[in-house]
């Protein structure tokens, strides 16, 4: 499902053969380390923070955007460590998030019909035959950009981000617009104090004691691309997808007899499965069984994305079915994808309040059922775009026109993302549950 029709199968094979000889982007020991950490999260001892764009574009592979995305994720993770008192697993859904599933294979405009745009890994967004024809060379271009992205991230982390160790440098202007401003300020000051305390105690700088792990994920949608990076490694059993640590499986490609499920069954990476409103408890149970027959802890992360208005009805039966089956999974909430709507003027957006509301309900439901919500996934960017409504600054429909950049789904901007982390931290530290209801 969801595979492009390339003009020449031979040209695809040539690219796959070449890519198969290039060095991998990640290693099997990093992958196994992530799996161990995800198993600890499933057991309630860690928390998973995942974020990135809905789709990366080749054009946005530049230092400013990569650095700002990494920065917001690291800042959010510090806030979460502080609030949850748990170690946070950081995963960027980037360095390979270049392919998107589409509901239609073709797009028609003014009597001209061309293949749909499927992401930069496959074709280009412009509406000409040349741009829309799937080009296998794009797999190589994507692979190179993924390598550049991962390389830059590794260097930034090794070098230590000054902003990370000095929360006083954080861009916190938005705090003054929030009724919880003073509390946010206290969180940030307290993180700063903790870091200084650690530095004093260890007699070193946080840069050295705070070497963080960072992992990548992406939708493993374009099978030739994933296949080219799927290899055996010395002294380990099985096959590894070495293009990413955590490949994702989407709702449109999770047919139990389909090629994507067959592929996922065959690799040893931890995998993430999207769970949308169309997922039924029996289907989820079957998928979990097929994808993790040995019930290996850490192997499977279920990312539910049901929508604030549907989660109360849809999530409990799904959780109960998995609990009853005895499977060990990591439950993670994506409060973005079930809360997308169009404004009267036709702009695709999401509201901060709906996102927060789904998240709060997810925490409540898992608590009530005795399961652990051990992670979140956000679509976000480190820039101050205006794509989602609300947040401390109260972005309105009129603001959306000002700086809307996403080609696909609307993302939380820097301030909205940081505020979301503060609200999760607040709940985890026992003060929330109530963030909004107390104010109503
Ligand atoms: C996504 O995960 O960003 C997304 C748009 O999901 P899907 O198209 O698989 O529903
Ligand atoms: Co998306």
Short mmCIF file of N, CA, C and O in Angstrom, two decimals, residues 298-373:
data_model
loop_
_atom_site.label_atom_id
_atom_site.label_comp_id
_atom_site.label_asym_id
_atom_site.label_seq_id
_atom_site.Cartn_x
_atom_site.Cartn_y
_atom_site.Cartn_z
N UNK A 298 9.58 -3.34 25.30
CA UNK A 298 10.27 -2.28 24.56
C UNK A 298 10.08 -2.37 23.06
O UNK A 298 10.35 -1.43 22.33
N UNK A 299 9.63 -3.52 22.59
CA UNK A 299 9.50 -3.72 21.14
C UNK A 299 8.38 -2.84 20.55
O UNK A 299 8.49 -2.31 19.48
N UNK A 300 7.30 -2.68 21.30
CA UNK A 300 6.13 -2.05 20.70
C UNK A 300 5.64 -0.83 21.48
O UNK A 300 5.36 -0.92 22.67
N UNK A 301 5.55 0.29 20.77
CA UNK A 301 4.97 1.51 21.34
C UNK A 301 3.67 1.80 20.59
O UNK A 301 3.66 1.82 19.36
N UNK A 302 2.58 1.95 21.33
CA UNK A 302 1.30 2.25 20.69
C UNK A 302 0.99 3.73 20.87
O UNK A 302 0.89 4.23 22.00
N UNK A 303 0.88 4.44 19.75
CA UNK A 303 0.69 5.89 19.80
C UNK A 303 -0.77 6.20 19.47
O UNK A 303 -1.16 6.18 18.30
N UNK A 304 -1.57 6.44 20.51
CA UNK A 304 -2.98 6.69 20.21
C UNK A 304 -3.22 8.16 19.89
O UNK A 304 -2.63 9.06 20.48
N UNK A 305 -4.08 8.36 18.91
CA UNK A 305 -4.37 9.68 18.34
C UNK A 305 -5.85 9.68 18.01
O UNK A 305 -6.24 9.52 16.86
N UNK A 306 -6.67 9.84 19.02
CA UNK A 306 -8.09 9.58 18.86
C UNK A 306 -8.94 10.85 18.83
O UNK A 306 -10.08 10.82 18.36
N UNK A 307 -8.40 11.95 19.30
CA UNK A 307 -9.16 13.20 19.31
C UNK A 307 -9.78 13.44 20.68
O UNK A 307 -10.24 12.50 21.33
N UNK A 308 -9.79 14.72 21.09
CA UNK A 308 -10.28 15.06 22.43
C UNK A 308 -11.73 14.63 22.61
O UNK A 308 -12.13 14.21 23.70
N UNK A 309 -12.52 14.69 21.53
CA UNK A 309 -13.95 14.37 21.70
C UNK A 309 -14.24 12.88 21.60
O UNK A 309 -15.35 12.45 21.87
N UNK A 310 -13.26 12.08 21.20
CA UNK A 310 -13.53 10.64 21.03
C UNK A 310 -12.74 9.77 22.00
O UNK A 310 -13.05 8.59 22.16
N UNK A 311 -11.72 10.34 22.63
CA UNK A 311 -10.81 9.48 23.40
C UNK A 311 -11.53 8.78 24.56
O UNK A 311 -11.25 7.61 24.84
N UNK A 312 -12.49 9.45 25.18
CA UNK A 312 -13.19 8.82 26.31
C UNK A 312 -13.91 7.55 25.88
O UNK A 312 -14.00 6.59 26.64
N UNK A 313 -14.45 7.55 24.66
CA UNK A 313 -15.17 6.37 24.17
C UNK A 313 -14.23 5.32 23.60
O UNK A 313 -14.43 4.13 23.78
N UNK A 314 -13.22 5.79 22.86
CA UNK A 314 -12.43 4.84 22.07
C UNK A 314 -11.24 4.23 22.80
O UNK A 314 -10.87 3.09 22.54
N UNK A 315 -10.63 5.00 23.69
CA UNK A 315 -9.40 4.47 24.29
C UNK A 315 -9.62 3.31 25.28
O UNK A 315 -8.91 2.30 25.20
N UNK A 316 -10.59 3.41 26.21
CA UNK A 316 -10.70 2.34 27.20
C UNK A 316 -10.81 0.92 26.61
O UNK A 316 -10.08 0.03 27.03
N UNK A 317 -11.69 0.69 25.59
CA UNK A 317 -11.75 -0.68 25.07
C UNK A 317 -10.44 -1.15 24.43
O UNK A 317 -10.12 -2.35 24.49
N UNK A 318 -9.69 -0.22 23.84
CA UNK A 318 -8.41 -0.60 23.23
C UNK A 318 -7.42 -1.02 24.32
O UNK A 318 -6.75 -2.05 24.22
N UNK A 319 -7.37 -0.20 25.37
CA UNK A 319 -6.44 -0.50 26.46
C UNK A 319 -6.84 -1.81 27.14
O UNK A 319 -5.98 -2.68 27.41
N UNK A 320 -8.13 -1.99 27.35
CA UNK A 320 -8.59 -3.20 28.03
C UNK A 320 -8.26 -4.45 27.21
O UNK A 320 -7.85 -5.48 27.77
N UNK A 321 -8.43 -4.37 25.88
CA UNK A 321 -8.14 -5.53 25.04
C UNK A 321 -6.67 -5.93 25.16
O UNK A 321 -6.33 -7.12 25.24
N UNK A 322 -5.79 -4.93 25.18
CA UNK A 322 -4.35 -5.24 25.26
C UNK A 322 -4.00 -5.76 26.65
O UNK A 322 -3.24 -6.72 26.81
N UNK A 323 -4.57 -5.14 27.67
CA UNK A 323 -4.32 -5.60 29.04
C UNK A 323 -4.74 -7.06 29.20
O UNK A 323 -4.02 -7.87 29.78
N UNK A 324 -5.92 -7.35 28.66
CA UNK A 324 -6.46 -8.70 28.82
C UNK A 324 -5.57 -9.73 28.10
O UNK A 324 -5.43 -10.87 28.54
N UNK A 325 -4.97 -9.29 27.00
CA UNK A 325 -4.13 -10.23 26.24
C UNK A 325 -2.80 -10.48 26.94
O UNK A 325 -2.07 -11.39 26.58
N UNK A 326 -2.47 -9.65 27.91
CA UNK A 326 -1.21 -9.84 28.64
C UNK A 326 0.00 -9.26 27.93
O UNK A 326 1.13 -9.44 28.37
N UNK A 327 -0.22 -8.54 26.81
CA UNK A 327 0.91 -7.98 26.06
C UNK A 327 1.51 -6.79 26.81
O UNK A 327 0.79 -6.03 27.45
N UNK A 328 2.83 -6.67 26.71
CA UNK A 328 3.52 -5.51 27.28
C UNK A 328 3.74 -4.49 26.18
O UNK A 328 4.43 -4.77 25.20
N UNK A 329 3.15 -3.32 26.32
CA UNK A 329 3.36 -2.26 25.33
C UNK A 329 3.64 -0.96 26.07
O UNK A 329 3.35 -0.83 27.25
N UNK A 330 4.20 0.00 25.32
CA UNK A 330 4.35 1.35 25.87
C UNK A 330 3.23 2.20 25.28
O UNK A 330 3.11 2.32 24.06
N UNK A 331 2.41 2.78 26.14
CA UNK A 331 1.33 3.65 25.67
C UNK A 331 1.83 5.08 25.55
O UNK A 331 2.46 5.60 26.47
N UNK A 332 1.53 5.66 24.41
CA UNK A 332 2.02 7.01 24.14
C UNK A 332 0.85 7.79 23.51
O UNK A 332 0.07 7.22 22.75
N UNK A 333 0.69 9.05 23.85
CA UNK A 333 -0.43 9.83 23.31
C UNK A 333 0.07 10.85 22.28
O UNK A 333 1.01 11.59 22.55
N UNK A 334 -0.53 10.83 21.11
CA UNK A 334 -0.31 11.89 20.13
C UNK A 334 -1.59 12.72 20.12
O UNK A 334 -2.60 12.32 19.56
N UNK A 335 -1.59 13.86 20.79
CA UNK A 335 -2.83 14.63 20.89
C UNK A 335 -3.02 15.58 19.72
O UNK A 335 -3.85 16.49 19.78
N UNK A 336 -2.23 15.39 18.65
CA UNK A 336 -2.30 16.31 17.51
C UNK A 336 -3.28 15.83 16.43
O UNK A 336 -4.13 16.57 15.97
N UNK A 337 -3.11 14.56 16.01
CA UNK A 337 -3.76 14.13 14.76
C UNK A 337 -5.26 13.94 14.85
O UNK A 337 -5.94 13.97 13.83
N UNK A 338 -5.78 13.74 16.06
CA UNK A 338 -7.23 13.61 16.18
C UNK A 338 -7.91 14.96 16.37
O UNK A 338 -9.13 15.02 16.55
N UNK A 339 -7.13 16.02 16.36
CA UNK A 339 -7.70 17.34 16.67
C UNK A 339 -7.44 18.36 15.57
O UNK A 339 -7.25 19.54 15.83
N UNK A 340 -7.41 17.88 14.34
CA UNK A 340 -7.18 18.80 13.22
C UNK A 340 -8.53 19.26 12.68
O UNK A 340 -9.43 18.46 12.52
N UNK A 341 -8.67 20.54 12.44
CA UNK A 341 -9.89 21.01 11.80
C UNK A 341 -9.57 22.18 10.87
O UNK A 341 -8.45 22.70 10.89
N UNK A 342 -10.53 22.53 10.05
CA UNK A 342 -10.32 23.68 9.17
C UNK A 342 -11.08 24.88 9.69
O UNK A 342 -12.19 24.75 10.19
N UNK A 343 -10.47 26.05 9.59
CA UNK A 343 -11.16 27.27 9.99
C UNK A 343 -12.21 27.59 8.90
O UNK A 343 -12.10 27.05 7.79
N UNK A 344 -13.16 28.45 9.20
CA UNK A 344 -14.15 28.81 8.17
C UNK A 344 -13.48 29.28 6.88
O UNK A 344 -13.99 29.06 5.79
N UNK A 345 -12.29 29.88 6.98
CA UNK A 345 -11.64 30.31 5.75
C UNK A 345 -10.79 29.20 5.12
O UNK A 345 -10.09 29.44 4.15
N UNK A 346 -10.85 27.99 5.69
CA UNK A 346 -10.24 26.84 5.02
C UNK A 346 -8.82 26.51 5.46
O UNK A 346 -8.16 25.67 4.85
N UNK A 347 -8.31 27.14 6.52
CA UNK A 347 -6.95 26.84 6.96
C UNK A 347 -6.97 25.66 7.92
O UNK A 347 -7.78 25.61 8.85
N UNK A 348 -6.05 24.70 7.67
CA UNK A 348 -5.95 23.51 8.53
C UNK A 348 -5.26 23.91 9.83
O UNK A 348 -4.15 24.45 9.80
N UNK A 349 -5.91 23.67 10.95
CA UNK A 349 -5.30 24.08 12.22
C UNK A 349 -5.65 23.11 13.33
O UNK A 349 -6.37 22.12 13.13
N UNK A 350 -5.09 23.38 14.51
CA UNK A 350 -5.40 22.61 15.72
C UNK A 350 -5.41 23.59 16.87
O UNK A 350 -4.65 24.57 16.85
N UNK A 351 -6.24 23.33 17.86
CA UNK A 351 -6.25 24.29 18.95
C UNK A 351 -5.51 23.74 20.17
O UNK A 351 -5.61 22.56 20.50
N UNK A 352 -4.75 24.61 20.79
CA UNK A 352 -3.95 24.28 21.97
C UNK A 352 -4.84 23.62 23.02
O UNK A 352 -4.45 22.63 23.64
N UNK A 353 -6.04 24.15 23.22
CA UNK A 353 -6.93 23.61 24.25
C UNK A 353 -7.40 22.19 23.94
O UNK A 353 -7.51 21.36 24.83
N UNK A 354 -7.68 21.91 22.65
CA UNK A 354 -8.10 20.54 22.29
C UNK A 354 -6.94 19.58 22.50
O UNK A 354 -7.12 18.46 22.97
N UNK A 355 -5.75 20.02 22.14
CA UNK A 355 -4.56 19.17 22.27
C UNK A 355 -4.35 18.85 23.75
O UNK A 355 -4.19 17.69 24.15
N UNK A 356 -4.40 19.88 24.57
CA UNK A 356 -4.20 19.69 26.01
C UNK A 356 -5.32 18.83 26.60
O UNK A 356 -5.08 17.96 27.44
N UNK A 357 -6.52 19.04 26.11
CA UNK A 357 -7.66 18.29 26.64
C UNK A 357 -7.52 16.80 26.32
O UNK A 357 -7.77 15.94 27.17
N UNK A 358 -7.10 16.47 25.10
CA UNK A 358 -6.91 15.04 24.79
C UNK A 358 -5.84 14.44 25.70
O UNK A 358 -5.97 13.32 26.21
N UNK A 359 -4.79 15.21 25.91
CA UNK A 359 -3.69 14.73 26.73
C UNK A 359 -4.14 14.48 28.17
O UNK A 359 -3.83 13.46 28.78
N UNK A 360 -4.89 15.42 28.71
CA UNK A 360 -5.37 15.25 30.09
C UNK A 360 -6.28 14.05 30.21
O UNK A 360 -6.20 13.28 31.16
N UNK A 361 -7.16 13.89 29.22
CA UNK A 361 -8.05 12.73 29.26
C UNK A 361 -7.25 11.44 29.15
O UNK A 361 -7.55 10.45 29.81
N UNK A 362 -6.22 11.46 28.32
CA UNK A 362 -5.39 10.26 28.18
C UNK A 362 -4.75 9.90 29.52
O UNK A 362 -4.76 8.73 29.94
N UNK A 363 -4.20 10.89 30.22
CA UNK A 363 -3.61 10.62 31.55
C UNK A 363 -4.66 10.04 32.49
O UNK A 363 -4.41 9.07 33.19
N UNK A 364 -5.83 10.66 32.49
CA UNK A 364 -6.90 10.20 33.40
C UNK A 364 -7.33 8.78 33.09
O UNK A 364 -7.50 7.96 33.99
N UNK A 365 -7.53 8.48 31.79
CA UNK A 365 -8.02 7.15 31.42
C UNK A 365 -7.02 6.08 31.81
O UNK A 365 -7.36 5.05 32.41
N UNK A 366 -5.74 6.33 31.50
CA UNK A 366 -4.73 5.32 31.85
C UNK A 366 -4.65 5.13 33.36
O UNK A 366 -4.52 4.02 33.85
N UNK A 367 -4.76 6.23 34.07
CA UNK A 367 -4.71 6.14 35.53
C UNK A 367 -5.86 5.29 36.07
O UNK A 367 -5.69 4.41 36.89
N UNK A 368 -7.03 5.57 35.51
CA UNK A 368 -8.23 4.85 35.96
C UNK A 368 -8.13 3.36 35.64
O UNK A 368 -8.57 2.52 36.40
N UNK A 369 -7.53 3.03 34.48
CA UNK A 369 -7.47 1.63 34.08
C UNK A 369 -6.24 0.92 34.65
O UNK A 369 -6.03 -0.26 34.41
N UNK A 370 -5.43 1.66 35.36
CA UNK A 370 -4.24 1.05 35.96
C UNK A 370 -3.10 0.84 35.00
O UNK A 370 -2.18 0.07 35.25
N UNK A 371 -3.15 1.52 33.85
CA UNK A 371 -2.02 1.45 32.91
C UNK A 371 -1.25 2.76 33.00
O UNK A 371 -1.69 3.71 33.63
N UNK A 372 -0.08 2.79 32.36
CA UNK A 372 0.79 3.96 32.49
C UNK A 372 0.91 4.66 31.14
O UNK A 372 1.31 4.03 30.15
N UNK A 373 0.55 5.94 31.10
CA UNK A 373 0.79 6.71 29.89
C UNK A 373 2.25 7.14 29.94
O UNK A 373 2.60 8.05 30.71
#
